Amino acid sequence: MMLRRIALLGCTITNGNLSSLLGFSAKIPTWPAVKVSSSTAGYSIRYRAMSASANSTPVNVIAENEEQVQEFKQLNAVNDRYGGVIVEMSEPMDPAAFASSLRASIAQWRHQGKKGVWIKLPVQHVNLVEAAVKEGFWFHHAEPNYLMLAYWIPGGTHTLPANASHRVGVGAFVMNEKREVLVVQENTGRFRGTGVWKFPTGVVNEGEDLCTAAVREVKEETAIDTKFIEVLAFRQSHKSFFEKSDIFFMCLMEPLSFEIQKQESEIEAAQWMPFEEYAAQPFVQTNELSKYIVDICKAKEDGKYSGFVPVPTSSPFSDEKNYMYFNYRDLNGQ
């Protein structure tokens, strides 16, 4: 703690005797005293703003009610697996107090050798964003109900993982016993108004398996029930949706029902179409990716191609069931 008195040759200096010593009137300035103390949250920093009287009262004699005391507790955090900490703000906080607590917390985390700092701000605490950014945090990602901010204590190039880089999509090749394929015309997106017939497609939801997503998308767009058979092929592209990369899986599906009812919000038309008619469309014939898909689907129907089936597996990263997709037939010599 900073000294509360200034001594000269063993004498306490006051405004009165300082004036006598210097030969003119002088006013003793104020200064802060800083105290670091332990707390249940880790450490807290206390700032005392102490004022000196203009009369002859010694500086070291200061009434408690003249002191302005403010304490900034370290933000509650949990350690992550990579030498960093995660802060999840759950209670409202004044931005100025938050900034002071954040600075105190970073100082303590630096002392502890921590590296990355993550702050999860629910949407109702958006008033704290500016304070965090001014302390050096950057936007990592956002979800409908929160914003995630990140900070790198060591300085230099950080090693924090980037935000999700890919969107995952699925397409469904569904053929009935008449060698007719299930196709749709979209009333939104790039194919709107083009007259192009395409396979049902969609985006995989968070926490959803590829095989489940393919069944769901076919059901949503056409009301057709299907059984997932295998992944026929996949392709990767870049600078797609919001500049993210994209992985698209073409899936073989077996129809379990046949009466079509199109999705009104996204689908202009849906029908069963002879495979040869689908393949003869000018768009399919002039688009390299579409031609490959047609060739793969035809080879599969002719028994000359085998894709990747979902095999339930366990994982050290999760207790939930997950799938590995591979050429099961060739692996087992069938």
Short mmCIF file of C-alpha atoms in Angstrom, two decimals:
data_model
loop_
_atom_site.label_atom_id
_atom_site.label_comp_id
_atom_site.label_asym_id
_atom_site.label_seq_id
_atom_site.Cartn_x
_atom_site.Cartn_y
_atom_site.Cartn_z
CA MET A 1 0.00 0.00 0.00
CA MET A 2 1.26 3.48 -0.80
CA LEU A 3 2.44 5.51 2.19
CA ARG A 4 -0.12 7.85 3.68
CA ARG A 5 2.48 10.32 5.02
CA ILE A 6 5.45 12.14 3.70
CA ALA A 7 8.30 12.76 6.17
CA LEU A 8 11.22 15.17 6.00
CA LEU A 9 13.96 14.76 8.62
CA GLY A 10 11.47 12.90 10.81
CA CYS A 11 8.82 15.61 10.61
CA THR A 12 5.32 15.17 9.25
CA ILE A 13 4.65 17.55 6.39
CA THR A 14 1.40 19.50 6.41
CA ASN A 15 0.20 22.45 4.41
CA GLY A 16 1.20 24.66 7.30
CA ASN A 17 4.78 23.55 7.88
CA LEU A 18 5.38 23.05 4.16
CA SER A 19 4.53 26.71 3.65
CA SER A 20 6.99 27.63 6.38
CA LEU A 21 9.72 25.53 4.85
CA LEU A 22 9.22 26.79 1.30
CA GLY A 23 8.35 30.35 2.15
CA PHE A 24 5.09 30.34 0.16
CA SER A 25 1.69 28.74 0.33
CA ALA A 26 1.45 25.24 -1.16
CA LYS A 27 -1.29 22.65 -1.45
CA ILE A 28 -0.58 18.98 -1.06
CA PRO A 29 -2.01 17.07 -4.04
CA THR A 30 -4.16 13.99 -3.80
CA TRP A 31 -2.99 10.59 -4.98
CA PRO A 32 -4.45 7.08 -5.15
CA ALA A 33 -3.59 4.17 -2.96
CA VAL A 34 -3.83 0.73 -4.52
CA LYS A 35 -4.40 -2.44 -2.57
CA VAL A 36 -4.49 -5.99 -3.95
CA SER A 37 -6.39 -8.47 -1.83
CA SER A 38 -7.54 -12.04 -2.28
CA SER A 39 -11.18 -12.94 -2.76
CA THR A 40 -13.27 -15.99 -3.54
CA ALA A 41 -13.26 -15.03 -7.22
CA GLY A 42 -9.47 -14.93 -7.35
CA TYR A 43 -8.19 -11.42 -6.79
CA SER A 44 -9.72 -8.00 -6.42
CA ILE A 45 -8.20 -4.57 -6.83
CA ARG A 46 -9.15 -1.73 -4.50
CA TYR A 47 -8.59 1.91 -5.38
CA ARG A 48 -8.59 4.54 -2.58
CA ALA A 49 -8.83 8.14 -3.58
CA MET A 50 -7.46 10.08 -0.56
CA SER A 51 -7.74 13.83 -0.18
CA ALA A 52 -5.54 16.12 1.91
CA SER A 53 -6.98 18.90 4.03
CA ALA A 54 -6.09 22.50 3.30
CA ASN A 55 -5.47 23.17 6.98
CA SER A 56 -2.64 21.93 9.16
CA THR A 57 -4.04 18.43 9.63
CA PRO A 58 -1.27 15.89 8.91
CA VAL A 59 -1.69 13.90 5.70
CA ASN A 60 -1.57 10.63 7.59
CA VAL A 61 -4.66 11.56 9.59
CA ILE A 62 -7.59 10.98 7.27
CA ALA A 63 -11.12 10.16 8.33
CA GLU A 64 -12.64 7.00 6.91
CA ASN A 65 -15.69 8.87 5.64
CA GLU A 66 -13.43 11.05 3.48
CA GLU A 67 -12.13 8.02 1.56
CA GLN A 68 -13.68 6.93 -1.74
CA VAL A 69 -13.32 3.16 -2.02
CA GLN A 70 -14.21 1.14 -5.13
CA GLU A 71 -13.46 -2.54 -5.53
CA PHE A 72 -13.25 -4.39 -8.86
CA LYS A 73 -13.53 -8.15 -8.57
CA GLN A 74 -12.03 -10.50 -11.08
CA LEU A 75 -14.59 -11.80 -13.57
CA ASN A 76 -15.80 -15.33 -12.93
CA ALA A 77 -14.16 -17.69 -15.41
CA VAL A 78 -13.59 -21.37 -16.00
CA ASN A 79 -10.42 -22.87 -17.46
CA ASP A 80 -10.55 -24.39 -20.92
CA ARG A 81 -8.46 -27.34 -22.11
CA TYR A 82 -5.92 -25.21 -23.94
CA GLY A 83 -4.50 -22.95 -21.28
CA GLY A 84 -7.14 -20.26 -21.55
CA VAL A 85 -10.27 -19.13 -19.75
CA ILE A 86 -13.94 -18.77 -20.64
CA VAL A 87 -16.12 -16.01 -19.18
CA GLU A 88 -19.88 -16.24 -19.56
CA MET A 89 -21.61 -13.03 -18.56
CA SER A 90 -24.92 -13.87 -16.90
CA GLU A 91 -25.63 -10.78 -14.80
CA PRO A 92 -26.08 -7.15 -15.94
CA MET A 93 -23.08 -4.91 -15.33
CA ASP A 94 -22.19 -1.26 -15.76
CA PRO A 95 -19.84 -0.88 -18.77
CA ALA A 96 -17.32 1.22 -16.80
CA ALA A 97 -17.21 -1.29 -13.94
CA PHE A 98 -16.99 -4.13 -16.45
CA ALA A 99 -14.00 -2.48 -18.17
CA SER A 100 -12.18 -2.09 -14.84
CA SER A 101 -12.92 -5.67 -13.81
CA LEU A 102 -11.80 -6.88 -17.23
CA ARG A 103 -8.48 -5.08 -16.94
CA ALA A 104 -7.94 -6.48 -13.45
CA SER A 105 -8.86 -9.97 -14.66
CA ILE A 106 -6.51 -9.85 -17.65
CA ALA A 107 -3.68 -8.77 -15.36
CA GLN A 108 -4.34 -11.74 -13.09
CA TRP A 109 -4.74 -14.20 -15.98
CA ARG A 110 -1.47 -12.95 -17.44
CA HIS A 111 0.19 -13.55 -14.07
CA GLN A 112 -1.25 -17.08 -14.07
CA GLY A 113 0.17 -17.75 -17.55
CA LYS A 114 -3.19 -17.98 -19.30
CA LYS A 115 -3.35 -17.57 -23.07
CA GLY A 116 -6.70 -17.24 -24.79
CA VAL A 117 -9.67 -15.46 -23.24
CA TRP A 118 -13.23 -16.08 -24.41
CA ILE A 119 -16.13 -13.88 -23.34
CA LYS A 120 -19.63 -15.04 -24.13
CA LEU A 121 -22.01 -12.07 -24.12
CA PRO A 122 -25.74 -12.88 -24.24
CA VAL A 123 -27.70 -10.49 -26.42
CA GLN A 124 -29.17 -8.75 -23.37
CA HIS A 125 -25.66 -7.66 -22.32
CA VAL A 126 -24.76 -6.05 -25.64
CA ASN A 127 -23.94 -2.83 -23.74
CA LEU A 128 -20.61 -4.43 -22.72
CA VAL A 129 -19.34 -5.02 -26.25
CA GLU A 130 -17.70 -1.62 -26.72
CA ALA A 131 -15.81 -1.86 -23.43
CA ALA A 132 -14.44 -5.29 -24.36
CA VAL A 133 -13.39 -4.19 -27.85
CA LYS A 134 -11.55 -1.18 -26.40
CA GLU A 135 -9.53 -3.59 -24.26
CA GLY A 136 -8.42 -5.47 -27.38
CA PHE A 137 -11.08 -8.18 -27.79
CA TRP A 138 -12.31 -9.08 -31.27
CA PHE A 139 -15.51 -10.68 -32.60
CA HIS A 140 -15.07 -14.42 -33.02
CA HIS A 141 -18.59 -15.54 -33.91
CA ALA A 142 -22.23 -14.79 -33.21
CA GLU A 143 -25.35 -16.86 -32.71
CA PRO A 144 -28.96 -15.66 -32.42
CA ASN A 145 -28.69 -15.26 -28.64
CA TYR A 146 -25.03 -14.40 -27.97
CA LEU A 147 -21.79 -12.89 -29.25
CA MET A 148 -18.44 -14.56 -28.61
CA LEU A 149 -15.41 -12.31 -28.12
CA ALA A 150 -11.78 -13.43 -28.02
CA TYR A 151 -8.48 -12.08 -26.71
CA TRP A 152 -4.89 -13.35 -26.84
CA ILE A 153 -2.85 -12.50 -23.76
CA PRO A 154 0.70 -13.46 -24.89
CA GLY A 155 0.65 -11.02 -27.83
CA GLY A 156 1.84 -11.74 -31.35
CA THR A 157 0.11 -14.24 -33.61
CA HIS A 158 -2.61 -16.11 -31.73
CA THR A 159 -3.34 -19.83 -32.03
CA LEU A 160 -7.05 -19.67 -31.20
CA PRO A 161 -9.25 -21.77 -33.51
CA ALA A 162 -11.04 -19.83 -36.23
CA ASN A 163 -14.78 -19.53 -36.51
CA ALA A 164 -16.63 -22.31 -38.37
CA SER A 165 -15.31 -22.22 -41.92
CA HIS A 166 -17.73 -24.45 -43.85
CA ARG A 167 -21.40 -24.83 -44.53
CA VAL A 168 -22.53 -28.43 -45.17
CA GLY A 169 -25.18 -29.27 -47.75
CA VAL A 170 -26.89 -32.43 -48.99
CA GLY A 171 -28.53 -33.45 -52.25
CA ALA A 172 -30.84 -36.45 -52.67
CA PHE A 173 -30.90 -38.87 -55.60
CA VAL A 174 -34.23 -40.68 -55.26
CA MET A 175 -35.28 -43.13 -57.99
CA ASN A 176 -38.39 -45.29 -58.11
CA GLU A 177 -38.85 -48.67 -59.80
CA LYS A 178 -39.81 -46.98 -63.07
CA ARG A 179 -36.35 -45.35 -63.23
CA GLU A 180 -37.95 -42.01 -62.51
CA VAL A 181 -36.09 -39.55 -60.30
CA LEU A 182 -37.60 -37.14 -57.80
CA VAL A 183 -36.97 -33.56 -58.99
CA VAL A 184 -38.07 -30.08 -57.99
CA GLN A 185 -38.12 -26.52 -59.30
CA GLU A 186 -37.28 -23.86 -56.73
CA ASN A 187 -39.05 -20.53 -56.34
CA THR A 188 -36.11 -18.98 -54.47
CA GLY A 189 -32.36 -18.80 -55.00
CA ARG A 190 -30.28 -18.94 -58.16
CA PHE A 191 -32.60 -21.36 -59.99
CA ARG A 192 -35.76 -19.34 -59.49
CA GLY A 193 -37.55 -18.79 -62.79
CA THR A 194 -35.00 -20.77 -64.83
CA GLY A 195 -37.16 -23.83 -65.46
CA VAL A 196 -34.32 -26.09 -64.29
CA TRP A 197 -35.34 -29.35 -62.63
CA LYS A 198 -32.96 -30.39 -59.87
CA PHE A 199 -32.62 -32.94 -57.09
CA PRO A 200 -33.92 -31.94 -53.64
CA THR A 201 -31.17 -30.20 -51.70
CA GLY A 202 -30.69 -28.46 -48.37
CA VAL A 203 -28.35 -27.51 -45.54
CA VAL A 204 -27.41 -29.75 -42.61
CA ASN A 205 -28.48 -28.31 -39.27
CA GLU A 206 -26.19 -28.01 -36.27
CA GLY A 207 -26.07 -31.35 -34.45
CA GLU A 208 -27.69 -33.19 -37.36
CA ASP A 209 -26.18 -36.20 -39.16
CA LEU A 210 -25.85 -36.20 -42.95
CA CYS A 211 -28.16 -39.18 -43.31
CA THR A 212 -30.81 -37.56 -41.13
CA ALA A 213 -30.55 -34.24 -42.97
CA ALA A 214 -31.03 -35.88 -46.37
CA VAL A 215 -34.21 -37.67 -45.23
CA ARG A 216 -35.54 -34.47 -43.68
CA GLU A 217 -34.89 -32.29 -46.73
CA VAL A 218 -36.67 -34.69 -49.11
CA LYS A 219 -39.62 -34.88 -46.73
CA GLU A 220 -39.83 -31.09 -46.34
CA GLU A 221 -39.64 -30.30 -50.06
CA THR A 222 -41.77 -33.12 -51.49
CA ALA A 223 -43.49 -34.98 -48.59
CA ILE A 224 -41.81 -38.17 -49.84
CA ASP A 225 -40.56 -40.54 -47.14
CA THR A 226 -37.13 -42.03 -47.86
CA LYS A 227 -34.48 -44.32 -46.47
CA PHE A 228 -30.85 -43.21 -46.60
CA ILE A 229 -28.64 -45.67 -48.49
CA GLU A 230 -25.21 -44.10 -48.97
CA VAL A 231 -23.12 -41.06 -49.86
CA LEU A 232 -22.39 -41.25 -53.57
CA ALA A 233 -19.89 -38.38 -53.74
CA PHE A 234 -19.05 -35.01 -52.25
CA ARG A 235 -17.49 -31.79 -53.43
CA GLN A 236 -15.90 -28.79 -51.72
CA SER A 237 -16.11 -25.19 -52.91
CA HIS A 238 -15.02 -21.83 -51.50
CA LYS A 239 -16.20 -18.23 -51.18
CA SER A 240 -19.77 -19.40 -51.01
CA PHE A 241 -22.37 -18.37 -48.44
CA PHE A 242 -21.06 -15.23 -46.63
CA GLU A 243 -17.58 -16.00 -48.00
CA LYS A 244 -17.52 -19.38 -46.21
CA SER A 245 -16.44 -22.62 -47.83
CA ASP A 246 -19.05 -25.24 -48.68
CA ILE A 247 -19.10 -29.05 -48.62
CA PHE A 248 -21.91 -30.75 -50.54
CA PHE A 249 -22.76 -34.45 -50.18
CA MET A 250 -24.73 -36.26 -52.90
CA CYS A 251 -26.80 -38.99 -51.24
CA LEU A 252 -28.60 -42.06 -52.57
CA MET A 253 -32.07 -42.46 -51.09
CA GLU A 254 -34.67 -45.21 -51.37
CA PRO A 255 -38.28 -43.97 -51.66
CA LEU A 256 -40.75 -45.32 -49.09
CA SER A 257 -43.73 -43.33 -50.38
CA PHE A 258 -44.59 -41.90 -53.78
CA GLU A 259 -47.32 -39.26 -53.54
CA ILE A 260 -45.78 -35.79 -53.90
CA GLN A 261 -46.93 -32.72 -52.03
CA LYS A 262 -44.62 -29.79 -52.71
CA GLN A 263 -43.43 -27.36 -50.08
CA GLU A 264 -45.29 -24.12 -50.81
CA SER A 265 -42.73 -21.74 -49.32
CA GLU A 266 -39.70 -22.84 -51.39
CA ILE A 267 -40.76 -25.22 -54.15
CA GLU A 268 -42.44 -24.12 -57.38
CA ALA A 269 -43.06 -27.66 -58.66
CA ALA A 270 -42.11 -31.27 -57.91
CA GLN A 271 -42.52 -34.48 -59.87
CA TRP A 272 -41.19 -37.91 -60.80
CA MET A 273 -39.24 -37.53 -64.04
CA PRO A 274 -37.61 -40.17 -66.27
CA PHE A 275 -33.91 -40.22 -65.49
CA GLU A 276 -32.95 -39.77 -69.16
CA GLU A 277 -35.14 -36.66 -69.40
CA TYR A 278 -33.49 -35.17 -66.34
CA ALA A 279 -30.02 -35.89 -67.70
CA ALA A 280 -30.87 -34.32 -71.09
CA GLN A 281 -31.56 -30.86 -69.65
CA PRO A 282 -29.25 -28.23 -71.19
CA PHE A 283 -28.12 -27.07 -67.75
CA VAL A 284 -27.09 -30.58 -66.78
CA GLN A 285 -25.31 -31.19 -70.07
CA THR A 286 -23.30 -27.95 -69.89
CA ASN A 287 -22.46 -28.02 -66.18
CA GLU A 288 -19.46 -30.18 -65.36
CA LEU A 289 -20.49 -30.89 -61.78
CA SER A 290 -24.02 -31.91 -62.81
CA LYS A 291 -22.66 -34.21 -65.52
CA TYR A 292 -20.45 -35.99 -62.99
CA ILE A 293 -23.44 -36.46 -60.67
CA VAL A 294 -25.50 -37.93 -63.51
CA ASP A 295 -22.69 -40.32 -64.46
CA ILE A 296 -22.24 -41.43 -60.84
CA CYS A 297 -25.97 -41.97 -60.32
CA LYS A 298 -26.25 -43.97 -63.54
CA ALA A 299 -23.25 -46.11 -62.65
CA LYS A 300 -24.78 -46.80 -59.26
CA GLU A 301 -28.09 -47.88 -60.78
CA ASP A 302 -26.21 -50.15 -63.19
CA GLY A 303 -24.38 -51.81 -60.28
CA LYS A 304 -20.98 -50.46 -61.34
CA TYR A 305 -20.35 -48.04 -58.49
CA SER A 306 -20.32 -48.20 -54.70
CA GLY A 307 -20.48 -45.18 -52.40
CA PHE A 308 -20.05 -44.67 -48.68
CA VAL A 309 -22.52 -46.08 -46.17
CA PRO A 310 -22.99 -44.70 -42.63
CA VAL A 311 -21.55 -47.05 -40.02
CA PRO A 312 -22.35 -46.24 -36.35
CA THR A 313 -19.17 -45.67 -34.36
CA SER A 314 -18.07 -44.48 -30.94
CA SER A 315 -15.72 -41.56 -30.40
CA PRO A 316 -13.43 -40.38 -27.58
CA PHE A 317 -14.79 -36.86 -28.13
CA SER A 318 -18.48 -37.57 -27.51
CA ASP A 319 -20.73 -40.08 -25.80
CA GLU A 320 -23.34 -39.68 -28.52
CA LYS A 321 -23.68 -42.00 -31.51
CA ASN A 322 -21.89 -40.80 -34.63
CA TYR A 323 -21.33 -42.14 -38.11
CA MET A 324 -18.29 -42.91 -40.23
CA TYR A 325 -18.99 -43.06 -43.97
CA PHE A 326 -16.93 -45.45 -46.06
CA ASN A 327 -17.05 -48.09 -48.82
CA TYR A 328 -18.25 -50.92 -46.63
CA ARG A 329 -18.72 -53.37 -49.53
CA ASP A 330 -15.15 -53.25 -50.77
CA LEU A 331 -13.74 -53.21 -47.24
CA ASN A 332 -15.48 -56.48 -46.48
CA GLY A 333 -14.85 -58.04 -49.89
CA GLN A 334 -18.52 -58.21 -50.87
#
